[in-house]
């Protein structure tokens, strides 16, 4: 059975992960924030984020999709699309 979440629930969880696990100030986690430039994540962080999101959704984000993700909003939309 697939989990379903609203866009807001996805954004809330994503914000929680970025704040709690990556120690990013909550005020910096906005939809237009660039993961690598603004939030200073690196490629290892990106993989870790993908794994944490996989636990959240019970679905794996395909690597080809994750390569196109640049912003916080891109992550949320990719999860939303994955859960459809």
PDB file of C-alpha atoms in Angstrom:
ATOM      1  CA  UNK A   1       0.000   0.000   0.000  1.00  0.00           C
ATOM      2  CA  UNK A   2       1.395   3.366  -1.041  1.00  0.00           C
ATOM      3  CA  UNK A   3       1.573   6.269   1.367  1.00  0.00           C
ATOM      4  CA  UNK A   4      -0.029   9.535   0.347  1.00  0.00           C
ATOM      5  CA  UNK A   5       0.938  12.984   1.543  1.00  0.00           C
ATOM      6  CA  UNK A   6      -0.123  16.504   0.711  1.00  0.00           C
ATOM      7  CA  UNK A   7       2.409  18.925  -0.741  1.00  0.00           C
ATOM      8  CA  UNK A   8       2.466  20.703   2.646  1.00  0.00           C
ATOM      9  CA  UNK A   9       3.172  17.439   4.500  1.00  0.00           C
ATOM     10  CA  UNK A  10       6.008  16.702   2.087  1.00  0.00           C
ATOM     11  CA  UNK A  11       7.469  20.195   2.555  1.00  0.00           C
ATOM     12  CA  UNK A  12       7.119  19.921   6.341  1.00  0.00           C
ATOM     13  CA  UNK A  13       8.954  16.575   6.403  1.00  0.00           C
ATOM     14  CA  UNK A  14      11.616  17.815   4.009  1.00  0.00           C
ATOM     15  CA  UNK A  15      12.163  20.890   6.177  1.00  0.00           C
ATOM     16  CA  UNK A  16      12.344  18.696   9.276  1.00  0.00           C
ATOM     17  CA  UNK A  17      15.007  16.483   7.674  1.00  0.00           C
ATOM     18  CA  UNK A  18      17.080  19.425   6.465  1.00  0.00           C
ATOM     19  CA  UNK A  19      16.911  21.159   9.853  1.00  0.00           C
ATOM     20  CA  UNK A  20      17.366  18.117  12.115  1.00  0.00           C
ATOM     21  CA  UNK A  21      19.731  15.937  10.098  1.00  0.00           C
ATOM     22  CA  UNK A  22      21.723  18.504   8.142  1.00  0.00           C
ATOM     23  CA  UNK A  23      21.655  21.281  10.777  1.00  0.00           C
ATOM     24  CA  UNK A  24      20.363  23.900   8.344  1.00  0.00           C
ATOM     25  CA  UNK A  25      18.651  26.923   9.851  1.00  0.00           C
ATOM     26  CA  UNK A  26      14.904  26.603   9.272  1.00  0.00           C
ATOM     27  CA  UNK A  27      14.700  30.155   7.886  1.00  0.00           C
ATOM     28  CA  UNK A  28      16.966  29.088   4.993  1.00  0.00           C
ATOM     29  CA  UNK A  29      14.717  26.169   3.977  1.00  0.00           C
ATOM     30  CA  UNK A  30      12.431  27.839   1.452  1.00  0.00           C
ATOM     31  CA  UNK A  31      11.062  26.361  -1.789  1.00  0.00           C
ATOM     32  CA  UNK A  32      13.439  28.340  -4.008  1.00  0.00           C
ATOM     33  CA  UNK A  33      16.563  27.485  -1.963  1.00  0.00           C
ATOM     34  CA  UNK A  34      19.158  25.704  -4.091  1.00  0.00           C
ATOM     35  CA  UNK A  35      20.293  22.535  -2.328  1.00  0.00           C
ATOM     36  CA  UNK A  36      23.970  22.844  -3.192  1.00  0.00           C
ATOM     37  CA  UNK A  37      24.528  26.588  -3.445  1.00  0.00           C
ATOM     38  CA  UNK A  38      22.152  27.992  -0.813  1.00  0.00           C
ATOM     39  CA  UNK A  39      21.946  25.107   1.654  1.00  0.00           C
ATOM     40  CA  UNK A  40      25.527  23.937   1.061  1.00  0.00           C
ATOM     41  CA  UNK A  41      24.711  20.252   0.660  1.00  0.00           C
ATOM     42  CA  UNK A  42      27.262  18.092  -1.124  1.00  0.00           C
ATOM     43  CA  UNK A  43      26.807  14.919  -3.168  1.00  0.00           C
ATOM     44  CA  UNK A  44      27.056  12.680  -0.091  1.00  0.00           C
ATOM     45  CA  UNK A  45      24.384  14.798   1.630  1.00  0.00           C
ATOM     46  CA  UNK A  46      22.186  14.433  -1.452  1.00  0.00           C
ATOM     47  CA  UNK A  47      22.432  10.649  -1.274  1.00  0.00           C
ATOM     48  CA  UNK A  48      21.695  10.750   2.462  1.00  0.00           C
ATOM     49  CA  UNK A  49      18.671  12.986   1.799  1.00  0.00           C
ATOM     50  CA  UNK A  50      17.412  10.569  -0.868  1.00  0.00           C
ATOM     51  CA  UNK A  51      17.691   7.660   1.582  1.00  0.00           C
ATOM     52  CA  UNK A  52      15.824   9.553   4.308  1.00  0.00           C
ATOM     53  CA  UNK A  53      13.084  10.448   1.838  1.00  0.00           C
ATOM     54  CA  UNK A  54      12.876   6.813   0.770  1.00  0.00           C
ATOM     55  CA  UNK A  55      12.126   5.839   4.385  1.00  0.00           C
ATOM     56  CA  UNK A  56       9.508   8.590   4.544  1.00  0.00           C
ATOM     57  CA  UNK A  57       7.713   7.570   1.340  1.00  0.00           C
ATOM     58  CA  UNK A  58       8.507   3.839   1.136  1.00  0.00           C
ATOM     59  CA  UNK A  59       9.537   4.572  -2.456  1.00  0.00           C
ATOM     60  CA  UNK A  60      12.898   5.087  -4.078  1.00  0.00           C
ATOM     61  CA  UNK A  61      13.506   8.249  -6.069  1.00  0.00           C
ATOM     62  CA  UNK A  62      15.031   7.064  -9.356  1.00  0.00           C
ATOM     63  CA  UNK A  63      18.620   8.354  -9.718  1.00  0.00           C
ATOM     64  CA  UNK A  64      17.783   9.978 -13.064  1.00  0.00           C
ATOM     65  CA  UNK A  65      15.077  12.032 -11.321  1.00  0.00           C
ATOM     66  CA  UNK A  66      17.350  13.039  -8.471  1.00  0.00           C
ATOM     67  CA  UNK A  67      19.954  14.364 -10.926  1.00  0.00           C
ATOM     68  CA  UNK A  68      17.434  16.987 -12.131  1.00  0.00           C
ATOM     69  CA  UNK A  69      16.623  18.203  -8.625  1.00  0.00           C
ATOM     70  CA  UNK A  70      18.150  21.568  -7.797  1.00  0.00           C
ATOM     71  CA  UNK A  71      15.883  23.259  -5.229  1.00  0.00           C
ATOM     72  CA  UNK A  72      13.862  22.354  -2.160  1.00  0.00           C
ATOM     73  CA  UNK A  73      10.709  22.707  -4.246  1.00  0.00           C
ATOM     74  CA  UNK A  74      12.144  20.328  -6.882  1.00  0.00           C
ATOM     75  CA  UNK A  75      12.550  17.705  -4.148  1.00  0.00           C
ATOM     76  CA  UNK A  76       8.984  18.178  -2.916  1.00  0.00           C
ATOM     77  CA  UNK A  77       7.569  17.980  -6.453  1.00  0.00           C
ATOM     78  CA  UNK A  78       9.612  14.865  -7.240  1.00  0.00           C
ATOM     79  CA  UNK A  79       8.219  13.166  -4.132  1.00  0.00           C
ATOM     80  CA  UNK A  80       4.707  14.314  -4.974  1.00  0.00           C
ATOM     81  CA  UNK A  81       5.049  12.878  -8.510  1.00  0.00           C
ATOM     82  CA  UNK A  82       6.539   9.654  -7.169  1.00  0.00           C
ATOM     83  CA  UNK A  83       3.543   9.111  -4.896  1.00  0.00           C
ATOM     84  CA  UNK A  84       0.909   9.607  -7.637  1.00  0.00           C
TER      85      UNK A  84
END
